Each structure stands twice: as C-alpha cells, then as structure tokens.
mmCIF file of C-alpha atoms in Angstrom:
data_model
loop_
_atom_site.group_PDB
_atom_site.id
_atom_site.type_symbol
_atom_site.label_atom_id
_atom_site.label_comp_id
_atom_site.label_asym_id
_atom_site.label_seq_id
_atom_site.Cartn_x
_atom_site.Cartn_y
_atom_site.Cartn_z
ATOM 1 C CA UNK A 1093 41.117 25.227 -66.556
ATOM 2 C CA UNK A 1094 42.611 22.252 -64.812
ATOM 3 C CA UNK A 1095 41.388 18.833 -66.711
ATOM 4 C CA UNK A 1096 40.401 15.527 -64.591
ATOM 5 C CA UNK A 1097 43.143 12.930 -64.681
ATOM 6 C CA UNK A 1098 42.510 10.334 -67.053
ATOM 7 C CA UNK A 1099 41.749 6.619 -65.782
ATOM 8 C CA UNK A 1100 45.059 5.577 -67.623
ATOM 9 C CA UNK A 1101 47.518 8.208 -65.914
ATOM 10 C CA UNK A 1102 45.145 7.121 -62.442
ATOM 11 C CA UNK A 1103 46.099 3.281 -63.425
ATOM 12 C CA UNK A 1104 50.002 4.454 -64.129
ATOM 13 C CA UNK A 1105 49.981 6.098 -60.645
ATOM 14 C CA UNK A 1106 49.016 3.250 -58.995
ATOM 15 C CA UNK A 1107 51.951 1.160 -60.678
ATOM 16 C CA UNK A 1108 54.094 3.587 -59.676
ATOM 17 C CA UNK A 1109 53.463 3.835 -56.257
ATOM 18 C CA UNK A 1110 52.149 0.606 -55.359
ATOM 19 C CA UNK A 1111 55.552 -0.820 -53.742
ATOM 20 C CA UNK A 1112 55.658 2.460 -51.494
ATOM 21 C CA UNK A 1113 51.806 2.067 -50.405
ATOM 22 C CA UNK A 1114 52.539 -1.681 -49.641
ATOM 23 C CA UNK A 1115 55.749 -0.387 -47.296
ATOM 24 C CA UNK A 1116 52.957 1.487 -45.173
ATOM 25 C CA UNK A 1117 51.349 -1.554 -44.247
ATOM 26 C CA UNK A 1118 51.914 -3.233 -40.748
ATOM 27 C CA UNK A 1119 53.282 -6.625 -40.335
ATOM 28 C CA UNK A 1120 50.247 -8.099 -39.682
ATOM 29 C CA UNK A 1121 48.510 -6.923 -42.867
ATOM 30 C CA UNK A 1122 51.364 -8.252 -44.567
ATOM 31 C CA UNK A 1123 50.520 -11.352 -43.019
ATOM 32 C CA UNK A 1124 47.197 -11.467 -43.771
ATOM 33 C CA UNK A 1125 48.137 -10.132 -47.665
ATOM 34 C CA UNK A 1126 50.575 -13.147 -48.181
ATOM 35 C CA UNK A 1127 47.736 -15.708 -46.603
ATOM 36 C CA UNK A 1128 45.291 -14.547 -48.503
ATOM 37 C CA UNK A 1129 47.375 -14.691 -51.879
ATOM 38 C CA UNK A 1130 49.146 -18.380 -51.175
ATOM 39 C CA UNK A 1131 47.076 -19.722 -48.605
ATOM 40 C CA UNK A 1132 49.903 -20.457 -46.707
ATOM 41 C CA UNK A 1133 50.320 -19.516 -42.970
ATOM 42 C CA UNK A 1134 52.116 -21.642 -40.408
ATOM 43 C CA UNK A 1135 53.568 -20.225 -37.471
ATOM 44 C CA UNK A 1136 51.864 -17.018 -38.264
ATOM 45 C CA UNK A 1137 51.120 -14.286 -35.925
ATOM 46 C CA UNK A 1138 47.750 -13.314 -37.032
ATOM 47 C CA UNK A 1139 46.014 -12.160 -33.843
ATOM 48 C CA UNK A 1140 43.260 -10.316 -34.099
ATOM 49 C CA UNK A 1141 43.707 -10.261 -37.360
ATOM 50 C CA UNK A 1142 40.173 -9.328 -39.800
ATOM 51 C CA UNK A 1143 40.101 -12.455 -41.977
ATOM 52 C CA UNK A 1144 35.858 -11.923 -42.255
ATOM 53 C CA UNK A 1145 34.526 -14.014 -45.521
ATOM 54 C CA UNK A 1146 37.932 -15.179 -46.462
ATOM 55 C CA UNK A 1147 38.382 -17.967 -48.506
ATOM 56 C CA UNK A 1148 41.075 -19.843 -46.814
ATOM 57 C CA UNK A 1149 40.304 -23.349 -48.609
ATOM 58 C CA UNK A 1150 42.802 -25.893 -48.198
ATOM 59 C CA UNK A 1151 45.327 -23.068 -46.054
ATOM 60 C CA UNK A 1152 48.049 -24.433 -44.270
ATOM 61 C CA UNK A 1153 48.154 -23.140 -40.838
ATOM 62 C CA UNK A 1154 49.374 -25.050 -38.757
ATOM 63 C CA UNK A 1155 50.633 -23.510 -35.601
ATOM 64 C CA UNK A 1156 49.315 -20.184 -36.150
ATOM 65 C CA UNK A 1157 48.121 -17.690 -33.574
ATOM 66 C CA UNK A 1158 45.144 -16.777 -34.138
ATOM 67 C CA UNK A 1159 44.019 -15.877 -31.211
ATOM 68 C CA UNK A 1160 40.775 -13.009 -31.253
ATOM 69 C CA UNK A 1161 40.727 -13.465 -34.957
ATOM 70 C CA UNK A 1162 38.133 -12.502 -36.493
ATOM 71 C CA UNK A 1163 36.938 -15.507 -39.090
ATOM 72 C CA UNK A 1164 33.464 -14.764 -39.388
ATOM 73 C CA UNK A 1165 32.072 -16.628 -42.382
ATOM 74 C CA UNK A 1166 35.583 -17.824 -43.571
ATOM 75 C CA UNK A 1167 35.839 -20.055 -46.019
ATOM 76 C CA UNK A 1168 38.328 -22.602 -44.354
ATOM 77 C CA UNK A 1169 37.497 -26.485 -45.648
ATOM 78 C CA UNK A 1170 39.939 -29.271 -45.388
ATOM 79 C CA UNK A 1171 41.973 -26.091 -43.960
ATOM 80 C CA UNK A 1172 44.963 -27.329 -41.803
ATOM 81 C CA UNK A 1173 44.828 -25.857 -38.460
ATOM 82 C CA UNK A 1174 46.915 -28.199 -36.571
ATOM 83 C CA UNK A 1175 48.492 -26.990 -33.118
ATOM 84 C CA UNK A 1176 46.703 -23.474 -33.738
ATOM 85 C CA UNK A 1177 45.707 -21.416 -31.817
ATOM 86 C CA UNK A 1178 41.930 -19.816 -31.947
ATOM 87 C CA UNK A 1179 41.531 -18.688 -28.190
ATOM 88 C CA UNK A 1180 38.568 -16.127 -28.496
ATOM 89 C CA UNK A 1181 38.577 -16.128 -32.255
ATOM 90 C CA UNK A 1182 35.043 -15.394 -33.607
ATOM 91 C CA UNK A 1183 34.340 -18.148 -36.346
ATOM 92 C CA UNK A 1184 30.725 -17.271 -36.510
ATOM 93 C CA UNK A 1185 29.422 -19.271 -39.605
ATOM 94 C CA UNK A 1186 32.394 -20.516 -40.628
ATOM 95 C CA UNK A 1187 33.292 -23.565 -42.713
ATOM 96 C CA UNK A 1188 35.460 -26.046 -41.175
ATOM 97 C CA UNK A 1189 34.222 -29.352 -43.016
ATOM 98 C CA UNK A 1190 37.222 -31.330 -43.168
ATOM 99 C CA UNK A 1191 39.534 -28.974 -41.039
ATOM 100 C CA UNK A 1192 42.234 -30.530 -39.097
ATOM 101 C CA UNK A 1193 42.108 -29.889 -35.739
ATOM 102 C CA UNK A 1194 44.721 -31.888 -33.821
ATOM 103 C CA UNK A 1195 46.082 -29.779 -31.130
ATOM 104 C CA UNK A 1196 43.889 -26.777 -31.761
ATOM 105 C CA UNK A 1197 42.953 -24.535 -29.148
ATOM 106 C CA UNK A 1198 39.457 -23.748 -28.907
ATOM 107 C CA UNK A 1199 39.273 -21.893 -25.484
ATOM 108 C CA UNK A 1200 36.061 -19.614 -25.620
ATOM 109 C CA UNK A 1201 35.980 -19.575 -29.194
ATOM 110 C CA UNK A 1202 32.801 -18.738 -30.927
ATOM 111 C CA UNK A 1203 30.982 -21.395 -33.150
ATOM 112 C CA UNK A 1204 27.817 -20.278 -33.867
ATOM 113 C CA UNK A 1205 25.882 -21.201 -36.388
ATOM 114 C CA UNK A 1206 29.320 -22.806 -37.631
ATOM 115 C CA UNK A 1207 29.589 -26.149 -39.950
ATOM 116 C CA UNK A 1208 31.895 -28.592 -38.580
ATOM 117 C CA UNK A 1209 29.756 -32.012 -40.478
ATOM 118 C CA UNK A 1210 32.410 -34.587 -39.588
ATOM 119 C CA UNK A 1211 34.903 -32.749 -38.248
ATOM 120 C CA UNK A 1212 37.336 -35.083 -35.412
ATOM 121 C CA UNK A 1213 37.353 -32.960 -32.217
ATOM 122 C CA UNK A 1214 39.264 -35.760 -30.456
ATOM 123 C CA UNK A 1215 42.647 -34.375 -30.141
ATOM 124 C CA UNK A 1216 41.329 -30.584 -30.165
ATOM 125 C CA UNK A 1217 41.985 -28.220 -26.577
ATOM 126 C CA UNK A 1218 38.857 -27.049 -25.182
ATOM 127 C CA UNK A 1219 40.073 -25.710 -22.105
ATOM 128 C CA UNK A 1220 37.791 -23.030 -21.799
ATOM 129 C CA UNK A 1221 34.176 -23.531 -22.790
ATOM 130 C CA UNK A 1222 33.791 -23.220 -26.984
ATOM 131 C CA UNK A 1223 30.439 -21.306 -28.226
ATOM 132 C CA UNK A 1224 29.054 -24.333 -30.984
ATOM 133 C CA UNK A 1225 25.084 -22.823 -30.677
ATOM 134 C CA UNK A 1226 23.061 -23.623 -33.705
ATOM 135 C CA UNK A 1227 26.244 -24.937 -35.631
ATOM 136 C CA UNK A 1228 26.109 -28.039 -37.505
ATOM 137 C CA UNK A 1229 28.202 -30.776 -35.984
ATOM 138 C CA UNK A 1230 26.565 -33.881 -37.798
ATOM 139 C CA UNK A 1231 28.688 -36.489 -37.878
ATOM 140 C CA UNK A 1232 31.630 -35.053 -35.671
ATOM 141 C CA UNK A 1233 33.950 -37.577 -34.072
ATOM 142 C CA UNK A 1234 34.393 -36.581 -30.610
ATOM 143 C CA UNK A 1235 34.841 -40.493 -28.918
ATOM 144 C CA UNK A 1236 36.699 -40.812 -25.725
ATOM 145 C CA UNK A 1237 37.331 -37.221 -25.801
ATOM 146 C CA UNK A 1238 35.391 -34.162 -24.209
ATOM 147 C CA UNK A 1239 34.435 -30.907 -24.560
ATOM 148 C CA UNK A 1240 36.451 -29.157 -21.444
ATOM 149 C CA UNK A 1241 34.829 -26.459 -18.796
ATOM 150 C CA UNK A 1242 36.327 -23.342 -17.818
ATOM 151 C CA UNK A 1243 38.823 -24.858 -14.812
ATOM 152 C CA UNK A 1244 40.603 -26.915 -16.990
ATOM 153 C CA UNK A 1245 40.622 -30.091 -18.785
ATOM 154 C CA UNK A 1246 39.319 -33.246 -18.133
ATOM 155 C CA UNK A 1247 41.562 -35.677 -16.431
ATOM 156 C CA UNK A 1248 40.541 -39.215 -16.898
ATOM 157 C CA UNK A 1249 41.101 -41.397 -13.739
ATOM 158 C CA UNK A 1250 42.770 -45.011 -14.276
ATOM 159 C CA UNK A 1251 39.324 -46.955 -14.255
ATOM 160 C CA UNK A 1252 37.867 -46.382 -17.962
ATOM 161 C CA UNK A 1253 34.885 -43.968 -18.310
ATOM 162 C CA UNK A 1254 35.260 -42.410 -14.822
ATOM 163 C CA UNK A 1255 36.011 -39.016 -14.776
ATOM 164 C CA UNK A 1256 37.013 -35.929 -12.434
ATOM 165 C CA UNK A 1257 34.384 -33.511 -13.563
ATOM 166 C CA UNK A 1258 35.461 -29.431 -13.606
ATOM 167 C CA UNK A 1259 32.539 -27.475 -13.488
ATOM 168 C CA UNK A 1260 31.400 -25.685 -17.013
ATOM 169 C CA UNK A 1261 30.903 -26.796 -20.204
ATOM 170 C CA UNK A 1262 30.219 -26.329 -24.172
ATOM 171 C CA UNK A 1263 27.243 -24.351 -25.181
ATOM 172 C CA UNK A 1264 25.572 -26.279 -27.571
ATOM 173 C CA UNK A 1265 21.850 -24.806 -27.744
ATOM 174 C CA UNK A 1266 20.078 -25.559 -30.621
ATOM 175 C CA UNK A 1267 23.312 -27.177 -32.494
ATOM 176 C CA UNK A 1268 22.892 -30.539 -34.566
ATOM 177 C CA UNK A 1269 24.596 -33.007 -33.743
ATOM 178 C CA UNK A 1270 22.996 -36.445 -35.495
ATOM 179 C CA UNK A 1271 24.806 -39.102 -36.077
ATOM 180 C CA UNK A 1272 27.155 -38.067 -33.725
ATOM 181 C CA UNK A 1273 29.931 -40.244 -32.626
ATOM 182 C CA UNK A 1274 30.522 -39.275 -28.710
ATOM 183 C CA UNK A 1275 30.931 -42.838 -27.237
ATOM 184 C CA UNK A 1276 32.921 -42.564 -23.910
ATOM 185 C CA UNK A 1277 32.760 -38.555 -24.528
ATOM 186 C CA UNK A 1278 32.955 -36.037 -21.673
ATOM 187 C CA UNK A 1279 30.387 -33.717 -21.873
ATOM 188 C CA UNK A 1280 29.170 -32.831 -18.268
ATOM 189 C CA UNK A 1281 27.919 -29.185 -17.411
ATOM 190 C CA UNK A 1282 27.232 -28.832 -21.238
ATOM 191 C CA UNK A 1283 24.155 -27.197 -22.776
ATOM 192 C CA UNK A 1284 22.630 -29.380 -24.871
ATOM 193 C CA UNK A 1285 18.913 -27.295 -24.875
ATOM 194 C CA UNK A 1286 16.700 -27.733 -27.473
ATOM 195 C CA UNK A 1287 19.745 -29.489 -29.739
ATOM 196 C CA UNK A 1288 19.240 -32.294 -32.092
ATOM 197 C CA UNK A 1289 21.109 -35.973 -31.353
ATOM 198 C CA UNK A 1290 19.088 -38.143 -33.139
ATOM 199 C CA UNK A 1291 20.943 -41.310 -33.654
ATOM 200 C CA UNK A 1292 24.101 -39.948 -31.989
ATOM 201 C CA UNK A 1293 26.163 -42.501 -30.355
ATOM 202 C CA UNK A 1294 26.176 -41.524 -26.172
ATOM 203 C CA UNK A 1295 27.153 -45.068 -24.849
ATOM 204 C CA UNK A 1296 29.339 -44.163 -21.633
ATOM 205 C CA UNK A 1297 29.386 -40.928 -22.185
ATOM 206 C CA UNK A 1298 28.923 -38.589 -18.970
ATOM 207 C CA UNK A 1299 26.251 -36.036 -19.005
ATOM 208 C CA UNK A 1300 26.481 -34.923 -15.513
ATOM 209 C CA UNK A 1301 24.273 -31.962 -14.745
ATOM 210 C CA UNK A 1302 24.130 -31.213 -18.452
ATOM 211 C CA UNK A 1303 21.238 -29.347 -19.473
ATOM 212 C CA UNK A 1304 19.014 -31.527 -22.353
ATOM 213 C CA UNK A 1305 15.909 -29.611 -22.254
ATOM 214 C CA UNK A 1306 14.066 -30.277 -25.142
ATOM 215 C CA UNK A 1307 16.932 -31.773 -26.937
ATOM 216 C CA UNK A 1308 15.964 -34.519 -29.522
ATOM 217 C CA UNK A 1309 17.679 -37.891 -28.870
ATOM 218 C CA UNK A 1310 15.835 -40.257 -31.270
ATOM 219 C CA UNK A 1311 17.479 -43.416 -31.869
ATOM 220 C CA UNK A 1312 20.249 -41.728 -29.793
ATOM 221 C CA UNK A 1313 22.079 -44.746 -28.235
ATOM 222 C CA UNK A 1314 22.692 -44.379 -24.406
ATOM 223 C CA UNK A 1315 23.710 -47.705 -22.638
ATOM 224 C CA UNK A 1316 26.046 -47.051 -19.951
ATOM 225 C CA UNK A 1317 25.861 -43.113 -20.133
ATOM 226 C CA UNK A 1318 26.078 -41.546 -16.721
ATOM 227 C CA UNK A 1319 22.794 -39.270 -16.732
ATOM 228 C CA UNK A 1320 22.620 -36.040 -15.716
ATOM 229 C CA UNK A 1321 21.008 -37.232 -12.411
ATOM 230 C CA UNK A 1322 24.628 -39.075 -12.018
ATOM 231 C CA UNK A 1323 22.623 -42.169 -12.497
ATOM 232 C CA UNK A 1324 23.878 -45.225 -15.289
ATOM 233 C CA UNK A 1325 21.649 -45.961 -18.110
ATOM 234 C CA UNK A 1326 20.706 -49.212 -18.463
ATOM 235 C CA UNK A 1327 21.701 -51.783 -21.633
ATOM 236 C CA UNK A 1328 19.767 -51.438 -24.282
ATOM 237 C CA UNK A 1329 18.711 -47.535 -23.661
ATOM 238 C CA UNK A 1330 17.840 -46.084 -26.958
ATOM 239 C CA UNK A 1331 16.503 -42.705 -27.685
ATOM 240 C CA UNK A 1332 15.834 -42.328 -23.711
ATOM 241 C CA UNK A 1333 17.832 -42.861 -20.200
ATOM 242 C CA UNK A 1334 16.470 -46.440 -18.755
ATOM 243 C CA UNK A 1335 17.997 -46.180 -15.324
ATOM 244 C CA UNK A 1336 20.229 -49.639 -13.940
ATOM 245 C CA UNK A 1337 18.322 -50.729 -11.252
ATOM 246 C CA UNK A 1338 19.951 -50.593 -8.221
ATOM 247 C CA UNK A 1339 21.081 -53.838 -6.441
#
C-alpha cells in the first residue's frame, strides 16, 4: 500500500527543484519575477506582460516597454515611468498618484476608472486618443499642454494659444477633473460628457467641437477659451462661456 507523501518531503521537493522549474520560465516572466521582487524595471521589455493587481509602488521604470500590458488595478504610486512606453496598455483602475510621466506614451491606453489626483500630464505623448472615462484626474496639471487625437500631435503655431487642430480626442466621459489646472490646454474633439470641472482652470484653453454635454463646470474659469462653437469667451467667464462680442 503506497503512503501519501508527507508535506515535508513535498516542501524538500520543491527546494530541490525550484532552480530547474525557474529555468522553464520565459524571459518575460523572468522579467516580470525580478520587477515584482525589486521593483526595479528600466529599459524592460515587458509587453504584454500580466502585471494585474501588482503592487509596483515606488518602481523604477523608466523607459520600459510596456506596450499592451496588462496593469489592471496595479498598484503603481509615485512609480517612475519616465520615457515609457504604455501604447494600448490596459491600466483600468490603476493608481498612478504621483507617477512620473515625462515622456510617457499614452497612445490608446485605457484609463478607466483610473486615479491620476495630481498627476502632471504636461510632458506625457498622447498621440493617439487615451481612454481616462470615469477616472479621477482632480488636480492634474495639464497647462499649455494637450491631450492629442488620433492624426498626431498638436503643433502649436508661433502666435500663443493658436493651434492646428487634428481631428480626435481624449475620452473623458464621466471623469473628474476639479480643480483642474488646463490653462492654455489643447483639448479639442475631446469628450468631456457628463464629466465634472468644477473650479478647473480653462482660461485659453481650446475646446473646439468638444463634446460638454452635461458636464459640470462650476466655478470653472473660462476667459479667453475658444468654445466649442470656435467662438472666444469673454473676460470674466466663470462657470459658463460669455461670448466676446464681436466688433
């Protein structure tokens, strides 16, 4: 009669053949083994890679591909994602708070339901429209910059505030944005519906034929914006679009 193996010869086994299980395993889930143990990444290949949940607090990686990564619900706070890139990576309720961002592609990438409270978006690539619906982006710093369509980025002409305008833009539905600083921010084509910018700073931004259906722009300040009608809002607009009167 053959006897069950005992826990501690199971345990022993495991010892034993732990360094040949771990040569079995792909580069990439090496990769992901040695993130998820030091938190330190950069200039990883980590494509597609399943980082779902992870806590990635504080991780350093910068320059990383991680292009159609799949972040959902990461844990990835005052992470450094500098010159990364997340080009259709699906950070579905994610936490970026206090990510760095410079130079990080964001082209199609999914945001939803996201935090990103006071994240700076200035210097981040948004080539290709970003999914932020129902994420919270109180507080983000996003002044003089723009969230870019799906031809390409923004080009500022040499008069200030004056844009070429490509068509397409973030999705934004539902996302909260109060307190918001987008002064001088490019955000024509964008969804904005039913999203909340109370007290957000718009002054000369341009909203061209950007959707604001039902959004909430209480004490949202809006002198100078360029409407989504293409018309200028008056000095002094606040919480609604006073239009310059023509002379």
């Amino acid at each position: 009669m053959r006897h069950p193996m005992r826990p501690g010869w199971l345990l022993l086994l495991v010892l034993l053949l732990g360094p040949t299980l771990s040569g079995c395993l792909s580069e990439r889930e090496k990769t992901v083994r040695r993130l998820l143990e030091t938190r330190e990444c950069e200039g990883c290949d980590l494509t597609d890679a399943s980082l779902e949940g992870a806590d990635l607090e504080g991780a350093r990686l910068k320059g990383a591909k991680l292009s159609g990564a799949k972040l959902a619900r990461a844990r990835l706070r005052n992470a450094d994602l500098t010159a990364a890139g997340l080009e259709g990576a699906d950070a579905r309720q994610a936490d970026l708070r206090g990510a760095r961002l410079d130079d990080t592609r964001l082209w199609s990438t999914q945001f939803q339901g996201a935090n990103l409270e006071g994240v700076d978006l200035r210097n981040a690539v948004t080539r290709e429209s970003a999914n932020f619906e129902g994420a919270n982006l109180r507080g983000i710093n996003l002044e003089e910059s723009g969230l870019h369509g799906p031809d390409g980025p923004y080009r500022r002409s040499e008069k200030r505030y004056l844009y070429d305008v490509p068509a397409g833009g973030a999705l934004l539905m539902r996302a909260d944005l109060s307190g918001a600083n987008l002064r001088a921010a490019t955000l024509a084509n964008c969804n904005f519906e039913g999203a909340i910018l109370r007290g957000a700073d718009l002054r000369d931004a341009n909203l061209e034929l950007s959707n604001l259906e039902g959004a909430d722009l209480a004490e949202a300040r809006l002198s100078g914006a360029t409407w989504t009608d293409y018309s200028k809002c008056a000095k002094g607009s606040v919480g609604r679009c006073i239009p310059t009167r023509p002379r």
